[in-house]
Short mmCIF file of C-alpha atoms in Angstrom, two decimals:
data_model
loop_
_atom_site.label_atom_id
_atom_site.label_comp_id
_atom_site.label_asym_id
_atom_site.label_seq_id
_atom_site.Cartn_x
_atom_site.Cartn_y
_atom_site.Cartn_z
CA UNK A 1 0.04 0.15 -0.32
CA UNK A 2 2.94 2.30 0.58
CA UNK A 3 4.20 1.38 -2.51
CA UNK A 4 1.60 2.55 -4.31
CA UNK A 5 0.93 5.75 -2.51
CA UNK A 6 4.84 6.47 -3.25
CA UNK A 7 4.24 5.47 -6.96
CA UNK A 8 1.04 7.32 -7.43
CA UNK A 9 2.64 10.33 -5.75
CA UNK A 10 6.28 10.16 -8.37
CA UNK A 11 3.50 9.84 -10.76
CA UNK A 12 1.75 12.79 -10.02
CA UNK A 13 4.53 15.64 -9.30
CA UNK A 14 5.99 13.84 -12.90
CA UNK A 15 3.34 14.90 -14.66
CA UNK A 16 3.05 18.45 -12.95
CA UNK A 17 6.45 18.83 -13.77
CA UNK A 18 5.58 18.07 -17.19
CA UNK A 19 2.68 20.35 -17.26
CA UNK A 20 3.87 23.26 -15.47
CA UNK A 21 7.01 23.29 -17.70
CA UNK A 22 5.44 23.52 -21.09
CA UNK A 23 3.47 26.52 -19.42
CA UNK A 24 5.85 28.11 -18.46
CA UNK A 25 7.83 27.81 -21.72
CA UNK A 26 4.99 27.93 -23.97
CA UNK A 27 2.25 29.61 -22.70
CA UNK A 28 -1.17 30.83 -22.09
CA UNK A 29 -1.99 27.02 -23.69
CA UNK A 30 -5.07 25.66 -23.35
CA UNK A 31 -5.85 22.08 -22.04
CA UNK A 32 -6.30 20.37 -24.86
CA UNK A 33 -2.41 22.16 -26.04
CA UNK A 34 -0.90 20.53 -22.99
CA UNK A 35 -2.62 17.27 -23.98
CA UNK A 36 -0.96 17.53 -27.02
CA UNK A 37 2.58 18.43 -26.13
CA UNK A 38 2.93 16.30 -22.71
CA UNK A 39 0.96 13.73 -24.02
CA UNK A 40 -0.82 12.75 -20.60
CA UNK A 41 -4.49 12.02 -21.04
CA UNK A 42 -7.21 14.07 -21.40
CA UNK A 43 -8.75 13.52 -17.38
CA UNK A 44 -5.19 13.53 -16.17
CA UNK A 45 -4.71 17.25 -17.84
CA UNK A 46 -7.43 18.07 -16.80
CA UNK A 47 -7.32 17.14 -13.03
CA UNK A 48 -3.60 18.31 -12.75
CA UNK A 49 -4.75 21.85 -14.03
CA UNK A 50 -7.62 21.66 -11.28
CA UNK A 51 -5.14 21.27 -8.69
CA UNK A 52 -2.92 24.29 -9.80
CA UNK A 53 -5.36 26.48 -9.99
CA UNK A 54 -6.91 25.93 -6.44
CA UNK A 55 -2.82 26.37 -5.54
CA UNK A 56 -3.32 30.14 -7.64
CA UNK A 57 -0.26 28.43 -9.42
CA UNK A 58 -1.99 28.55 -12.67
CA UNK A 59 -4.73 31.02 -14.05
CA UNK A 60 -7.04 31.61 -16.75
CA UNK A 61 -5.85 33.95 -19.51
CA UNK A 62 -8.91 34.66 -21.91
CA UNK A 63 -10.68 31.98 -24.43
CA UNK A 64 -8.88 30.92 -27.29
CA UNK A 65 -9.83 31.79 -30.55
CA UNK A 66 -12.37 29.81 -32.10
CA UNK A 67 -14.00 28.48 -35.15
CA UNK A 68 -17.02 27.78 -33.85
CA UNK A 69 -18.34 25.42 -30.93
CA UNK A 70 -17.57 26.67 -27.45
CA UNK A 71 -14.09 28.36 -27.14
CA UNK A 72 -10.80 26.76 -24.75
CA UNK A 73 -9.60 28.45 -21.78
CA UNK A 74 -6.10 29.55 -21.95
CA UNK A 75 -3.76 28.89 -19.21
CA UNK A 76 -0.87 30.50 -18.19
CA UNK A 77 1.71 30.44 -14.28
CA UNK A 78 -0.15 33.08 -12.47
CA UNK A 79 2.56 35.99 -12.37
CA UNK A 80 2.35 37.29 -8.91
CA UNK A 81 2.34 33.79 -7.21
CA UNK A 82 6.24 34.16 -6.74
CA UNK A 83 9.16 36.31 -7.45
CA UNK A 84 12.56 35.23 -8.09
CA UNK A 85 16.40 37.26 -8.25
CA UNK A 86 18.75 37.21 -10.56
CA UNK A 87 21.86 38.23 -10.03
CA UNK A 88 25.01 38.94 -12.40
CA UNK A 89 28.35 39.39 -10.50
CA UNK A 90 30.66 40.50 -13.39
CA UNK A 91 34.37 41.80 -13.43
CA UNK A 92 33.33 45.36 -13.60
CA UNK A 93 29.97 45.52 -11.40
CA UNK A 94 27.01 43.46 -9.29
CA UNK A 95 23.62 43.59 -11.31
CA UNK A 96 20.35 42.50 -8.92
CA UNK A 97 17.46 42.43 -10.63
CA UNK A 98 13.76 41.21 -9.51
CA UNK A 99 11.25 38.94 -11.42
CA UNK A 100 7.95 38.49 -10.87
CA UNK A 101 6.41 34.34 -12.28
CA UNK A 102 6.46 35.41 -15.58
CA UNK A 103 9.48 36.80 -15.70
CA UNK A 104 8.49 40.48 -16.22
CA UNK A 105 11.36 42.43 -15.14
CA UNK A 106 10.15 44.41 -11.67
CA UNK A 107 12.94 46.56 -10.26
CA UNK A 108 17.04 46.35 -11.04
CA UNK A 109 19.73 48.38 -8.82
CA UNK A 110 23.98 47.92 -9.91
CA UNK A 111 26.75 48.24 -7.47
CA UNK A 112 30.11 48.89 -10.03
CA UNK A 113 33.22 47.07 -8.65
CA UNK A 114 36.85 47.84 -9.45
CA UNK A 115 38.19 45.45 -11.18
CA UNK A 116 41.29 45.43 -9.52
CA UNK A 117 39.97 44.50 -6.54
CA UNK A 118 36.68 42.16 -6.54
CA UNK A 119 36.97 41.11 -2.61
CA UNK A 120 34.85 37.92 -2.50
CA UNK A 121 32.98 39.76 0.97
CA UNK A 122 32.30 43.00 -1.57
CA UNK A 123 30.56 40.93 -3.68
CA UNK A 124 28.65 38.89 -1.07
CA UNK A 125 27.68 42.83 0.38
CA UNK A 126 26.44 44.24 -2.48
CA UNK A 127 24.68 40.80 -3.54
CA UNK A 128 22.82 41.07 0.01
CA UNK A 129 22.01 44.36 -0.33
CA UNK A 130 20.53 44.07 -4.13
CA UNK A 131 18.14 41.85 -2.71
CA UNK A 132 16.51 44.41 -0.11
CA UNK A 133 17.19 47.30 -2.44
CA UNK A 134 14.21 45.49 -4.92
CA UNK A 135 12.11 43.52 -3.23
CA UNK A 136 11.81 47.11 -1.34
CA UNK A 137 11.48 48.54 -4.28
CA UNK A 138 8.82 46.65 -5.66
CA UNK A 139 7.06 46.13 -2.41
CA UNK A 140 7.53 42.14 -2.35
CA UNK A 141 8.10 40.58 1.29
CA UNK A 142 10.84 37.79 0.78
CA UNK A 143 8.86 35.42 1.72
CA UNK A 144 7.21 35.67 -1.70
CA UNK A 145 10.59 34.86 -3.22
CA UNK A 146 11.09 31.90 -4.38
CA UNK A 147 14.87 31.88 -4.24
CA UNK A 148 18.29 34.30 -5.83
CA UNK A 149 20.03 32.80 -8.88
CA UNK A 150 23.54 34.03 -9.06
CA UNK A 151 26.19 34.04 -12.18
CA UNK A 152 29.11 34.47 -11.95
CA UNK A 153 32.96 34.62 -13.12
CA UNK A 154 34.47 31.17 -12.82
CA UNK A 155 34.16 28.06 -12.18
CA UNK A 156 31.77 27.01 -9.71
CA UNK A 157 32.09 23.92 -7.41
CA UNK A 158 28.28 22.38 -6.83
CA UNK A 159 28.25 20.61 -3.40
CA UNK A 160 26.59 21.39 -0.04
CA UNK A 161 27.93 23.95 -0.49
CA UNK A 162 29.06 26.09 -3.70
CA UNK A 163 32.06 27.03 -4.19
CA UNK A 164 33.97 28.86 -6.79
CA UNK A 165 37.47 29.27 -8.32
CA UNK A 166 37.99 32.63 -10.79
CA UNK A 167 41.49 32.83 -11.42
CA UNK A 168 41.10 36.07 -13.00
CA UNK A 169 40.02 37.69 -9.88
CA UNK A 170 42.23 35.66 -7.44
CA UNK A 171 39.45 33.49 -6.16
CA UNK A 172 40.99 30.07 -4.96
CA UNK A 173 37.82 28.27 -3.60
CA UNK A 174 36.13 31.25 -2.22
CA UNK A 175 32.49 29.79 -0.37
CA UNK A 176 30.19 32.12 -2.05
CA UNK A 177 27.33 30.42 -1.19
CA UNK A 178 28.21 30.66 2.59
CA UNK A 179 29.00 34.28 2.72
CA UNK A 180 25.89 35.62 1.05
CA UNK A 181 23.88 32.38 3.20
CA UNK A 182 25.28 34.57 6.05
CA UNK A 183 23.03 37.00 5.52
CA UNK A 184 19.71 35.66 4.38
CA UNK A 185 17.53 32.52 5.05
CA UNK A 186 16.62 32.74 0.72
CA UNK A 187 17.41 30.15 -1.21
CA UNK A 188 20.76 30.02 -3.21
CA UNK A 189 21.72 29.01 -6.50
CA UNK A 190 25.19 29.93 -7.66
CA UNK A 191 26.29 28.71 -11.25
CA UNK A 192 28.85 30.00 -14.05
CA UNK A 193 26.99 33.44 -15.78
CA UNK A 194 28.17 31.94 -19.80
CA UNK A 195 25.73 28.72 -18.21
CA UNK A 196 22.90 31.62 -17.32
CA UNK A 197 23.37 33.35 -20.16
CA UNK A 198 23.09 29.87 -22.23
CA UNK A 199 19.83 28.72 -20.02
CA UNK A 200 17.98 32.73 -21.05
CA UNK A 201 18.86 32.09 -24.45
CA UNK A 202 17.60 28.38 -24.64
CA UNK A 203 14.11 29.53 -22.30
CA UNK A 204 13.52 32.81 -23.43
CA UNK A 205 16.19 33.42 -26.63
CA UNK A 206 18.03 32.97 -29.99
CA UNK A 207 18.50 28.92 -28.49
CA UNK A 208 14.74 28.30 -28.28
CA UNK A 209 13.94 25.24 -30.45
CA UNK A 210 17.41 23.69 -30.61
CA UNK A 211 18.81 20.88 -29.08
CA UNK A 212 22.36 21.52 -29.69
CA UNK A 213 24.14 24.81 -29.29
CA UNK A 214 26.66 26.85 -27.89
CA UNK A 215 26.31 30.03 -26.44
CA UNK A 216 29.47 32.55 -25.94
CA UNK A 217 29.86 35.09 -23.77
CA UNK A 218 32.14 37.63 -24.51
CA UNK A 219 32.96 40.51 -22.02
CA UNK A 220 35.84 41.26 -19.47
CA UNK A 221 36.93 38.00 -19.63
CA UNK A 222 34.98 34.83 -21.85
CA UNK A 223 33.07 31.98 -21.77
CA UNK A 224 30.64 29.50 -23.60
CA UNK A 225 27.87 27.17 -22.36
CA UNK A 226 28.04 23.90 -24.37
CA UNK A 227 24.02 22.73 -24.70
CA UNK A 228 24.08 19.33 -25.93
CA UNK A 229 20.48 17.07 -26.17
CA UNK A 230 18.85 19.74 -24.53
CA UNK A 231 21.12 19.32 -21.40
CA UNK A 232 24.02 21.98 -20.50
CA UNK A 233 27.17 19.85 -20.19
CA UNK A 234 29.24 20.39 -17.27
CA UNK A 235 31.78 17.48 -17.36
CA UNK A 236 33.06 16.16 -13.86
CA UNK A 237 33.24 19.38 -11.71
CA UNK A 238 31.46 21.90 -14.55
CA UNK A 239 33.83 23.22 -15.00
CA UNK A 240 33.36 22.51 -19.24
CA UNK A 241 32.95 25.87 -21.27
CA UNK A 242 35.86 27.90 -19.89
CA UNK A 243 36.55 28.41 -23.79
CA UNK A 244 38.33 31.81 -23.11
CA UNK A 245 40.85 29.65 -21.73
CA UNK A 246 41.51 27.59 -24.69
CA UNK A 247 44.86 27.95 -26.78
CA UNK A 248 44.82 30.02 -29.52
CA UNK A 249 48.32 30.74 -30.08
CA UNK A 250 50.39 28.49 -28.79
CA UNK A 251 53.25 30.68 -26.93
CA UNK A 252 50.62 34.32 -27.51
CA UNK A 253 49.96 36.95 -25.10
CA UNK A 254 49.90 36.38 -21.45
CA UNK A 255 46.57 35.47 -20.56
CA UNK A 256 44.96 36.53 -16.85
CA UNK A 257 44.76 32.95 -16.03
CA UNK A 258 48.85 32.34 -16.01
CA UNK A 259 48.73 31.19 -18.68
CA UNK A 260 50.26 32.31 -22.77
CA UNK A 261 47.84 32.53 -26.04
CA UNK A 262 44.22 31.98 -24.51
CA UNK A 263 41.17 32.59 -26.61
CA UNK A 264 40.58 35.06 -23.93
CA UNK A 265 44.04 37.33 -24.41
CA UNK A 266 42.61 38.06 -28.16
CA UNK A 267 39.29 38.72 -27.44
CA UNK A 268 38.24 39.48 -23.64
CA UNK A 269 36.98 43.21 -23.77
CA UNK A 270 40.38 43.69 -21.38
CA UNK A 271 42.99 42.24 -24.33
CA UNK A 272 41.12 44.49 -27.20
CA UNK A 273 41.46 47.33 -25.97
CA UNK A 274 44.80 46.12 -24.75
CA UNK A 275 45.67 45.58 -28.51
CA UNK A 276 44.47 48.75 -29.91
CA UNK A 277 46.00 51.02 -26.41
CA UNK A 278 49.50 48.65 -27.72
CA UNK A 279 48.60 49.97 -31.71
CA UNK A 280 48.21 53.34 -30.58
CA UNK A 281 52.19 52.71 -29.67
CA UNK A 282 51.13 53.03 -25.61
CA UNK A 283 48.81 55.84 -25.52
CA UNK A 284 45.40 55.87 -23.15
CA UNK A 285 42.32 54.49 -24.75
CA UNK A 286 39.52 57.16 -24.09
CA UNK A 287 37.02 56.35 -21.87
CA UNK A 288 36.53 55.89 -18.24
CA UNK A 289 35.94 51.95 -18.46
CA UNK A 290 36.07 49.36 -20.74
CA UNK A 291 32.56 49.73 -22.09
CA UNK A 292 33.17 53.14 -22.99
CA UNK A 293 37.11 52.83 -23.82
CA UNK A 294 35.92 49.60 -26.16
CA UNK A 295 32.77 52.20 -27.30
CA UNK A 296 35.74 54.58 -28.34
CA UNK A 297 37.66 52.15 -30.25
CA UNK A 298 34.34 50.97 -32.52
CA UNK A 299 33.55 54.72 -33.03
CA UNK A 300 37.39 55.61 -33.98
CA UNK A 301 37.24 52.92 -36.52
CA UNK A 302 35.94 54.80 -39.21
CA UNK A 303 38.35 57.36 -39.17
CA UNK A 304 41.20 55.43 -37.83
CA UNK A 305 43.41 52.57 -39.99
CA UNK A 306 44.75 51.43 -36.55
CA UNK A 307 41.22 51.33 -35.18
CA UNK A 308 39.81 49.57 -37.86
CA UNK A 309 43.02 46.74 -38.34
CA UNK A 310 42.73 45.66 -34.09
CA UNK A 311 38.90 45.41 -34.86
CA UNK A 312 39.62 43.07 -38.13
CA UNK A 313 42.05 41.24 -36.01
CA UNK A 314 39.38 40.51 -33.14
CA UNK A 315 37.06 39.54 -35.95
CA UNK A 316 39.69 37.14 -37.06
CA UNK A 317 40.25 35.85 -33.86
CA UNK A 318 36.97 35.57 -32.80
CA UNK A 319 35.81 33.45 -36.12
CA UNK A 320 38.72 30.89 -35.16
CA UNK A 321 37.47 30.51 -31.50
CA UNK A 322 34.30 30.01 -32.49
CA UNK A 323 35.40 28.03 -35.64
CA UNK A 324 37.21 25.36 -32.76
CA UNK A 325 33.37 24.89 -31.10
CA UNK A 326 32.05 23.54 -34.36
CA UNK A 327 34.40 21.40 -34.81
CA UNK A 328 34.11 20.37 -31.40
CA UNK A 329 30.49 20.53 -30.39
CA UNK A 330 28.65 20.09 -33.62
CA UNK A 331 26.09 22.48 -32.62
CA UNK A 332 23.08 23.61 -34.42
CA UNK A 333 24.06 27.41 -33.34
CA UNK A 334 26.38 29.25 -31.86
CA UNK A 335 25.28 32.44 -30.06
CA UNK A 336 27.19 35.35 -29.54
CA UNK A 337 26.20 36.84 -25.88
CA UNK A 338 27.54 39.41 -23.66
CA UNK A 339 28.41 42.83 -23.70
CA UNK A 340 31.60 43.03 -25.66
CA UNK A 341 29.71 41.18 -28.00
CA UNK A 342 27.43 43.31 -28.05
CA UNK A 343 29.31 46.37 -28.82
CA UNK A 344 31.29 44.13 -31.49
CA UNK A 345 28.28 43.44 -32.94
CA UNK A 346 28.82 44.96 -36.46
CA UNK A 347 32.04 42.06 -36.75
CA UNK A 348 29.09 39.43 -36.96
CA UNK A 349 29.64 39.07 -40.80
CA UNK A 350 33.26 38.59 -40.73
CA UNK A 351 33.52 36.48 -37.78
CA UNK A 352 31.31 33.96 -39.50
CA UNK A 353 33.79 34.68 -42.32
CA UNK A 354 36.31 33.87 -40.59
CA UNK A 355 35.02 31.29 -39.35
CA UNK A 356 33.58 29.74 -42.20
CA UNK A 357 37.82 29.56 -43.49
CA UNK A 358 38.90 27.93 -40.62
CA UNK A 359 35.81 25.36 -39.62
CA UNK A 360 35.75 22.51 -41.04
CA UNK A 361 32.87 22.49 -43.52
CA UNK A 362 30.35 19.42 -43.50
CA UNK A 363 29.38 20.95 -39.71
CA UNK A 364 30.08 24.81 -39.90
CA UNK A 365 27.73 24.21 -43.05
CA UNK A 366 25.05 23.10 -40.45
CA UNK A 367 25.64 25.83 -37.43
CA UNK A 368 24.19 28.49 -37.71
CA UNK A 369 25.93 31.72 -35.82
CA UNK A 370 23.66 33.96 -34.33
CA UNK A 371 23.67 37.32 -32.46
CA UNK A 372 22.02 36.89 -28.63
CA UNK A 373 18.34 38.03 -28.17
CA UNK A 374 18.36 39.14 -24.56
CA UNK A 375 21.03 41.70 -24.69
CA UNK A 376 23.02 42.93 -21.10
CA UNK A 377 20.50 41.27 -18.88
CA UNK A 378 20.56 37.54 -20.24
CA UNK A 379 23.40 36.43 -17.43
CA UNK A 380 21.10 38.01 -14.43
CA UNK A 381 17.62 36.60 -16.45
CA UNK A 382 19.16 33.03 -16.39
CA UNK A 383 20.28 33.07 -13.38
CA UNK A 384 16.87 34.09 -12.12
CA UNK A 385 15.44 30.97 -13.93
CA UNK A 386 17.85 28.64 -11.64
CA UNK A 387 15.34 28.44 -8.97
CA UNK A 388 12.06 28.33 -10.91
CA UNK A 389 14.39 25.24 -13.10
CA UNK A 390 14.42 23.51 -9.42
CA UNK A 391 10.63 24.00 -8.69
CA UNK A 392 9.56 23.35 -11.92
CA UNK A 393 11.81 19.97 -11.88
CA UNK A 394 10.20 19.42 -8.23
CA UNK A 395 6.63 19.21 -9.40
CA UNK A 396 6.04 22.84 -8.19
CA UNK A 397 6.48 21.91 -4.38
CA UNK A 398 7.82 24.54 -2.88
CA UNK A 399 10.44 23.63 0.03
#
């Protein structure tokens, strides 16, 4: 009897998970849409949907268009059922954002960081201050927050508590989850920023519909998220995707990680600006920070042969890096995201051309190289989906 009850409960949670996932990613949908997309029976869908409506997790969203007969009601996730916080811990700022359950942005705040001194305690303090700030601005009690997702540079070692290894930041086994958890009781979910960007683009952006894709994040540093058969590839200890630290030029430029010739040493924003400074015979690049300096380089390319040459070289290096991704992973899509990739958006045709020269012909012809669709918020948005992904997997049961 106990086994039968446990089995029935397991089946019901699996059905709830399937229905909630479809509604979250593709809603609003009718009950018949859910029958078709999940393979569940009409009675099973009706029973589970009734429970979800009673719990306030699903709401009716009006009648679907009808060719005749009684119109079907559309269903959607209830936007105010719960809220989630997404955090982007970059190398120059911490961005904290609050979303409702329909992933509508409700509040956002940023805290600048000194790239030369990115102390873990300072980052943790910004995250905690940001949670208070965005929930306070939106008038959302923390008891209504499902969880906090955090995307961070470096390797995130998952375990009882997430530990971050980020050589470029000088972080070695930083117990970031413990540092942040000391100031909040909210559930914390920490992952690499390229992986959270990849999840956001898979769910809502340029990755939708693809089963095999690579999402490249080009900012101050460089990383990637590899999705194979719909799931993020993590490797033995979740460090898979450190694309920026693959070797582009053996014995080449020094990289922040301590090695030489890494891709990041050529196409990371810091490296691009440094190559431009060197091309200007040591003269400083205009601008107060990396974003303004990269913008100055892009603007100068219209009239400066030196700036044009640096950008052309950058497109070639980036194209070679993309070709490596295509040869290694045979993706349907390579999506270029991150603030620096967006600033260099006009280079995309040249990047595609360079990738075509370097990649094997057959996998290159099968892959598209596309810009991200979600902009600079993609890392924080993807981070906010981390508690939601857990919630959906567990059948919509709050713990």
